[in-house]
Amino acid sequence: MEYVVIGHGTAGQTASAVLKKVDPDSRVYVIEKGRYVSNHPCSLPMVLGGRLELKALEESALKGRVNLILGAKADYIDLERKVVRYEKDGSKDELPYDRLVLATGLKPTFPRVEGLDLEGVGTVWDIESVAKLLKILGNKVVVVGGSATGIEVASELSKTGREVVLIEALEQLMPGKLDLPISSLVARELTEMGVKVMLKTRLEGLEGEGGKLRRVKTNSGTIEADTAIIVTGAKPNSDLALKSGLKIGETGAVWVDDYMFTSDPNVLAAGDVAEVRDFVTGERVATGLASTALVQGRIAAENAAGMRVKYRGALSPYIVPVGDYWFGGVGISASKADSLGIEYLSFRFAGSDLPKYMPGRDRSVIWLITDTEGRILGAQVFGRRDVRGRILFITAAIYAGFKVQDIRVMEFAYQPELCDVLDPVAVAAEGMSRKYRLLL
């Protein structure tokens, strides 16, 4: 068998590696438009904060047995002939395939305002964009977009002593993903770090002098700045799929079935470019998360090789650092449930993350969303310790169909240096069960 994978991000890397594992005698080719084997985009904010060198992320040597074609752009997938046309260094060529995995990811989106071409304006997307940003990074920085990336970039740059302003057009940070009980804690932590958080603030333009950025115009006023970092969003990079005649879903991503197959029986799609079903709601979604892309890449590869593995749907767990704290979530938010007309219950618990006699203890905040019978639909966590562990647990609980009534009587591992004997998730489940009389 001959396989072609287009794109070498998380989904593409996983798919190509798994293909060689499940079909070791096959030939696997990867077409990647970038010049690096991998660029680890989730680590890029740490480069801006000086905690990582950019060169540490520049992998140029492939470890494995796949044939990686770097600096090559796929132009067209001929579905009838089963070949991919691509261009590299001005020369055009094509690759035949028996099965193809499309993993072209996302592409950044930018607001339609004047001044994006000024010196001092950049984004955080890949190695090249951050390398450019490092050359122009000044001391008065405006981060545009209260996304996870925007929050992390603002947090990292604040630690370097720069003046940082974070603007978000809507009334809270990470709208749709976070609910106010958690987003307000994130905004407060940023403020305590010295970041000026401006909500309900829309970018209206970028002004410069002599070709260099000097001011950021918003509906809330003008901000003096020498650097503007635009991280307002991204969309599925589905242009190749559309051009080649594959079905595009309602989100603009490539439609796939529950086995990651596209509308063509020999082409699969995985990762940020694939439109899948949400595990909780069943609606069609495009995820944009590395952890989700990894699972989809694995399943796409296994099914391309002849297996029959079902993708159960996206839960999209995430975790983000902010200052000395972490926050994360999984499943749907209360605001998402509202927008979909889903009846739900919600509960907030704030308690100590260590026993009261332990030094250094801090608050852990749990926000739970369930259906009217107590079945968990989503959760968000904020704290200094074990946020990831609690998100992992709740992720598994949603997959298993647990209710808060089940969690309140579960046993949790305990060691006083790590946690309290009453885990905050269990206490939250107990409180929610009692508040809504779910014990009856």
mmCIF file of C-alpha atoms in Angstrom, residues 20-246:
data_model
loop_
_atom_site.group_PDB
_atom_site.id
_atom_site.type_symbol
_atom_site.label_atom_id
_atom_site.label_comp_id
_atom_site.label_asym_id
_atom_site.label_seq_id
_atom_site.Cartn_x
_atom_site.Cartn_y
_atom_site.Cartn_z
ATOM 1 C CA LYS A 20 4.061 2.492 9.535
ATOM 2 C CA LYS A 21 3.206 0.632 12.747
ATOM 3 C CA VAL A 22 0.001 -1.000 11.528
ATOM 4 C CA ASP A 23 1.213 -1.524 7.949
ATOM 5 C CA PRO A 24 5.029 -1.814 8.240
ATOM 6 C CA ASP A 25 5.553 -2.915 4.639
ATOM 7 C CA SER A 26 3.774 0.131 3.236
ATOM 8 C CA ARG A 27 5.289 3.284 1.793
ATOM 9 C CA VAL A 28 4.245 6.476 3.530
ATOM 10 C CA TYR A 29 4.837 9.913 2.034
ATOM 11 C CA VAL A 30 4.175 13.198 3.828
ATOM 12 C CA ILE A 31 3.801 16.519 2.021
ATOM 13 C CA GLU A 32 4.514 19.443 4.379
ATOM 14 C CA LYS A 33 4.525 23.077 3.269
ATOM 15 C CA GLY A 34 6.798 24.206 6.116
ATOM 16 C CA ARG A 35 10.569 23.911 6.320
ATOM 17 C CA TYR A 36 10.601 22.183 9.690
ATOM 18 C CA VAL A 37 9.683 18.653 10.665
ATOM 19 C CA SER A 38 7.672 20.095 13.560
ATOM 20 C CA ASN A 39 7.268 23.504 15.173
ATOM 21 C CA HIS A 40 5.369 22.785 18.426
ATOM 22 C CA PRO A 41 2.978 25.772 18.275
ATOM 23 C CA CYS A 42 1.733 25.268 21.846
ATOM 24 C CA SER A 43 5.242 26.127 23.096
ATOM 25 C CA LEU A 44 5.624 29.352 21.120
ATOM 26 C CA PRO A 45 4.370 31.705 23.889
ATOM 27 C CA MET A 46 7.160 30.380 26.122
ATOM 28 C CA VAL A 47 9.669 31.536 23.520
ATOM 29 C CA LEU A 48 8.298 35.080 23.776
ATOM 30 C CA GLY A 49 8.636 34.871 27.535
ATOM 31 C CA GLY A 50 12.276 33.814 27.258
ATOM 32 C CA ARG A 51 11.739 30.415 28.862
ATOM 33 C CA LEU A 52 12.572 28.530 25.668
ATOM 34 C CA GLU A 53 14.938 29.227 22.785
ATOM 35 C CA LEU A 54 13.253 29.219 19.403
ATOM 36 C CA LYS A 55 15.883 26.871 18.005
ATOM 37 C CA ALA A 56 14.810 24.244 20.553
ATOM 38 C CA LEU A 57 11.557 23.930 18.608
ATOM 39 C CA GLU A 58 13.176 23.728 15.175
ATOM 40 C CA GLU A 59 13.225 20.033 14.374
ATOM 41 C CA SER A 60 14.824 19.490 10.989
ATOM 42 C CA ALA A 61 15.671 15.778 11.147
ATOM 43 C CA LEU A 62 12.885 13.242 10.880
ATOM 44 C CA LYS A 63 12.949 10.295 13.219
ATOM 45 C CA GLY A 64 11.083 7.409 11.620
ATOM 46 C CA ARG A 65 10.552 5.534 8.412
ATOM 47 C CA VAL A 66 8.293 7.859 6.456
ATOM 48 C CA ASN A 67 9.272 9.884 3.410
ATOM 49 C CA LEU A 68 8.853 13.540 4.369
ATOM 50 C CA ILE A 69 8.818 16.167 1.634
ATOM 51 C CA LEU A 70 9.378 19.542 3.282
ATOM 52 C CA GLY A 71 8.731 22.927 1.702
ATOM 53 C CA ALA A 72 6.141 21.391 -0.602
ATOM 54 C CA LYS A 73 2.645 22.705 -1.218
ATOM 55 C CA ALA A 74 -0.096 20.308 -2.276
ATOM 56 C CA ASP A 75 -2.069 21.971 -5.070
ATOM 57 C CA TYR A 76 -4.711 19.413 -6.005
ATOM 58 C CA ILE A 77 -5.944 15.935 -5.140
ATOM 59 C CA ASP A 78 -7.079 14.093 -8.266
ATOM 60 C CA LEU A 79 -9.675 11.833 -6.695
ATOM 61 C CA GLU A 80 -10.279 9.806 -9.841
ATOM 62 C CA ARG A 81 -6.619 9.117 -10.647
ATOM 63 C CA LYS A 82 -5.694 8.932 -6.940
ATOM 64 C CA VAL A 83 -2.695 11.238 -7.207
ATOM 65 C CA VAL A 84 -1.660 14.413 -5.368
ATOM 66 C CA ARG A 85 -0.146 17.266 -7.334
ATOM 67 C CA TYR A 86 2.339 19.382 -5.419
ATOM 68 C CA GLU A 87 4.963 22.043 -5.949
ATOM 69 C CA LYS A 88 8.389 22.273 -4.331
ATOM 70 C CA ASP A 89 11.065 24.872 -5.048
ATOM 71 C CA GLY A 90 9.285 25.913 -8.242
ATOM 72 C CA SER A 91 9.045 22.373 -9.624
ATOM 73 C CA LYS A 92 5.782 20.474 -9.929
ATOM 74 C CA ASP A 93 5.366 16.774 -9.293
ATOM 75 C CA GLU A 94 2.733 14.275 -8.223
ATOM 76 C CA LEU A 95 2.407 11.320 -5.876
ATOM 77 C CA PRO A 96 0.085 8.333 -6.313
ATOM 78 C CA TYR A 97 -1.754 6.928 -3.311
ATOM 79 C CA ASP A 98 -3.975 4.058 -2.314
ATOM 80 C CA ARG A 99 -5.219 5.947 0.718
ATOM 81 C CA LEU A 100 -4.695 9.591 1.657
ATOM 82 C CA VAL A 101 -4.961 11.385 5.020
ATOM 83 C CA LEU A 102 -5.652 15.106 4.871
ATOM 84 C CA ALA A 103 -4.213 16.941 7.884
ATOM 85 C CA THR A 104 -3.781 20.531 6.712
ATOM 86 C CA GLY A 105 -4.811 22.038 10.046
ATOM 87 C CA LEU A 106 -5.880 25.632 10.581
ATOM 88 C CA LYS A 107 -4.884 28.985 9.167
ATOM 89 C CA PRO A 108 -4.922 32.249 11.127
ATOM 90 C CA THR A 109 -7.570 34.885 10.600
ATOM 91 C CA PHE A 110 -7.035 38.611 11.007
ATOM 92 C CA PRO A 111 -9.414 41.529 11.511
ATOM 93 C CA ARG A 112 -10.018 43.781 8.552
ATOM 94 C CA VAL A 113 -8.327 46.925 9.797
ATOM 95 C CA GLU A 114 -5.694 49.273 8.453
ATOM 96 C CA GLY A 115 -2.107 49.032 9.629
ATOM 97 C CA LEU A 116 -1.519 45.278 9.694
ATOM 98 C CA ASP A 117 1.577 45.816 7.526
ATOM 99 C CA LEU A 118 3.248 48.213 9.991
ATOM 100 C CA GLU A 119 6.548 47.259 11.589
ATOM 101 C CA GLY A 120 5.714 46.132 15.101
ATOM 102 C CA VAL A 121 2.629 44.132 14.140
ATOM 103 C CA GLY A 122 2.852 40.356 14.284
ATOM 104 C CA THR A 123 1.198 37.139 15.371
ATOM 105 C CA VAL A 124 1.988 33.889 17.159
ATOM 106 C CA TRP A 125 1.347 31.051 14.751
ATOM 107 C CA ASP A 126 4.498 29.173 13.748
ATOM 108 C CA ILE A 127 8.282 29.328 14.021
ATOM 109 C CA GLU A 128 8.540 31.875 11.232
ATOM 110 C CA SER A 129 5.962 34.260 12.723
ATOM 111 C CA VAL A 130 7.579 34.153 16.176
ATOM 112 C CA ALA A 131 11.078 34.597 14.724
ATOM 113 C CA LYS A 132 9.809 37.774 13.045
ATOM 114 C CA LEU A 133 8.078 38.894 16.228
ATOM 115 C CA LEU A 134 11.222 38.488 18.321
ATOM 116 C CA LYS A 135 13.028 40.953 16.039
ATOM 117 C CA ILE A 136 10.410 43.680 16.482
ATOM 118 C CA LEU A 137 9.209 43.042 20.039
ATOM 119 C CA GLY A 138 9.081 46.297 21.973
ATOM 120 C CA ASN A 139 8.198 47.277 25.528
ATOM 121 C CA LYS A 140 4.615 48.481 25.069
ATOM 122 C CA VAL A 141 2.654 45.514 23.811
ATOM 123 C CA VAL A 142 -1.019 45.190 22.935
ATOM 124 C CA VAL A 143 -2.271 41.623 22.577
ATOM 125 C CA VAL A 144 -5.420 41.537 20.456
ATOM 126 C CA GLY A 145 -7.724 38.634 21.276
ATOM 127 C CA GLY A 146 -8.693 37.059 24.590
ATOM 128 C CA SER A 147 -8.200 33.523 23.307
ATOM 129 C CA ALA A 148 -6.141 30.853 25.062
ATOM 130 C CA THR A 149 -3.151 31.972 22.994
ATOM 131 C CA GLY A 150 -3.799 35.638 23.766
ATOM 132 C CA ILE A 151 -3.998 34.918 27.499
ATOM 133 C CA GLU A 152 -0.790 32.893 27.486
ATOM 134 C CA VAL A 153 1.112 35.452 25.373
ATOM 135 C CA ALA A 154 -0.001 38.293 27.657
ATOM 136 C CA SER A 155 1.001 36.290 30.725
ATOM 137 C CA GLU A 156 4.431 35.387 29.341
ATOM 138 C CA LEU A 157 5.268 38.915 28.191
ATOM 139 C CA SER A 158 4.132 40.410 31.485
ATOM 140 C CA LYS A 159 6.728 38.285 33.276
ATOM 141 C CA THR A 160 9.449 39.972 31.215
ATOM 142 C CA GLY A 161 8.603 43.413 32.635
ATOM 143 C CA ARG A 162 6.893 44.775 29.533
ATOM 144 C CA GLU A 163 3.761 46.916 29.616
ATOM 145 C CA VAL A 164 1.051 44.595 28.332
ATOM 146 C CA VAL A 165 -2.543 45.343 27.400
ATOM 147 C CA LEU A 166 -4.910 42.504 26.448
ATOM 148 C CA ILE A 167 -8.024 43.519 24.527
ATOM 149 C CA GLU A 168 -11.055 41.335 23.851
ATOM 150 C CA ALA A 169 -14.085 42.432 21.819
ATOM 151 C CA LEU A 170 -16.611 40.484 23.889
ATOM 152 C CA GLU A 171 -17.513 40.810 27.557
ATOM 153 C CA GLN A 172 -15.221 38.057 28.877
ATOM 154 C CA LEU A 173 -12.048 36.138 28.047
ATOM 155 C CA MET A 174 -12.381 32.951 25.984
ATOM 156 C CA PRO A 175 -16.109 33.445 25.344
ATOM 157 C CA GLY A 176 -17.945 30.219 24.610
ATOM 158 C CA LYS A 177 -15.176 28.098 26.122
ATOM 159 C CA LEU A 178 -15.045 29.561 29.623
ATOM 160 C CA ASP A 179 -17.921 30.627 31.810
ATOM 161 C CA LEU A 180 -17.791 33.796 33.895
ATOM 162 C CA PRO A 181 -16.984 32.084 37.237
ATOM 163 C CA ILE A 182 -13.668 30.918 35.748
ATOM 164 C CA SER A 183 -12.937 33.619 33.155
ATOM 165 C CA SER A 184 -13.207 36.269 35.875
ATOM 166 C CA LEU A 185 -10.482 34.470 37.859
ATOM 167 C CA VAL A 186 -8.250 34.409 34.781
ATOM 168 C CA ALA A 187 -8.797 38.128 34.196
ATOM 169 C CA ARG A 188 -8.054 38.861 37.854
ATOM 170 C CA GLU A 189 -4.797 36.889 37.779
ATOM 171 C CA LEU A 190 -3.669 38.725 34.638
ATOM 172 C CA THR A 191 -4.518 42.052 36.282
ATOM 173 C CA GLU A 192 -2.546 41.146 39.399
ATOM 174 C CA MET A 193 0.411 40.321 37.135
ATOM 175 C CA GLY A 194 0.255 43.839 35.723
ATOM 176 C CA VAL A 195 -1.621 43.125 32.492
ATOM 177 C CA LYS A 196 -4.312 45.671 31.661
ATOM 178 C CA VAL A 197 -7.324 43.610 30.585
ATOM 179 C CA MET A 198 -9.806 45.536 28.438
ATOM 180 C CA LEU A 199 -13.064 43.711 27.717
ATOM 181 C CA LYS A 200 -15.750 44.885 25.284
ATOM 182 C CA THR A 201 -12.870 46.491 23.406
ATOM 183 C CA ARG A 202 -12.799 46.081 19.641
ATOM 184 C CA LEU A 203 -9.766 46.701 17.460
ATOM 185 C CA GLU A 204 -10.512 49.480 14.968
ATOM 186 C CA GLY A 205 -7.123 50.227 13.469
ATOM 187 C CA LEU A 206 -3.352 50.374 13.831
ATOM 188 C CA GLU A 207 -1.580 53.710 13.401
ATOM 189 C CA GLY A 208 2.086 54.306 12.759
ATOM 190 C CA GLU A 209 4.751 56.871 12.013
ATOM 191 C CA GLY A 210 7.516 56.240 9.520
ATOM 192 C CA GLY A 211 6.135 52.749 8.882
ATOM 193 C CA LYS A 212 6.364 51.764 12.561
ATOM 194 C CA LEU A 213 3.456 51.054 14.887
ATOM 195 C CA ARG A 214 2.732 53.802 17.398
ATOM 196 C CA ARG A 215 -0.929 53.484 18.388
ATOM 197 C CA VAL A 216 -3.688 50.870 18.573
ATOM 198 C CA LYS A 217 -7.156 52.310 17.951
ATOM 199 C CA THR A 218 -10.133 50.706 19.699
ATOM 200 C CA ASN A 219 -13.740 51.618 20.429
ATOM 201 C CA SER A 220 -12.596 52.222 24.024
ATOM 202 C CA GLY A 221 -9.888 54.692 23.051
ATOM 203 C CA THR A 222 -6.353 54.803 21.654
ATOM 204 C CA ILE A 223 -3.515 52.814 23.246
ATOM 205 C CA GLU A 224 0.121 53.848 22.814
ATOM 206 C CA ALA A 225 2.090 50.806 21.656
ATOM 207 C CA ASP A 226 5.203 49.742 19.766
ATOM 208 C CA THR A 227 4.051 46.130 19.339
ATOM 209 C CA ALA A 228 0.677 44.597 18.507
ATOM 210 C CA ILE A 229 0.257 40.831 18.561
ATOM 211 C CA ILE A 230 -2.864 39.704 16.701
ATOM 212 C CA VAL A 231 -4.298 36.401 17.918
ATOM 213 C CA THR A 232 -7.953 36.821 17.060
ATOM 214 C CA GLY A 233 -8.683 33.369 15.701
ATOM 215 C CA ALA A 234 -8.215 30.702 13.072
ATOM 216 C CA LYS A 235 -10.274 28.686 10.630
ATOM 217 C CA PRO A 236 -9.922 25.255 9.000
ATOM 218 C CA ASN A 237 -7.403 25.183 6.181
ATOM 219 C CA SER A 238 -9.819 23.438 3.851
ATOM 220 C CA ASP A 239 -8.963 25.200 0.571
ATOM 221 C CA LEU A 240 -7.240 22.145 -0.914
ATOM 222 C CA ALA A 241 -10.169 19.893 -0.018
ATOM 223 C CA LEU A 242 -12.683 22.306 -1.539
ATOM 224 C CA LYS A 243 -10.636 22.716 -4.702
ATOM 225 C CA SER A 244 -10.341 18.955 -5.035
ATOM 226 C CA GLY A 245 -14.071 18.329 -4.707
ATOM 227 C CA LEU A 246 -14.338 16.957 -1.173
#
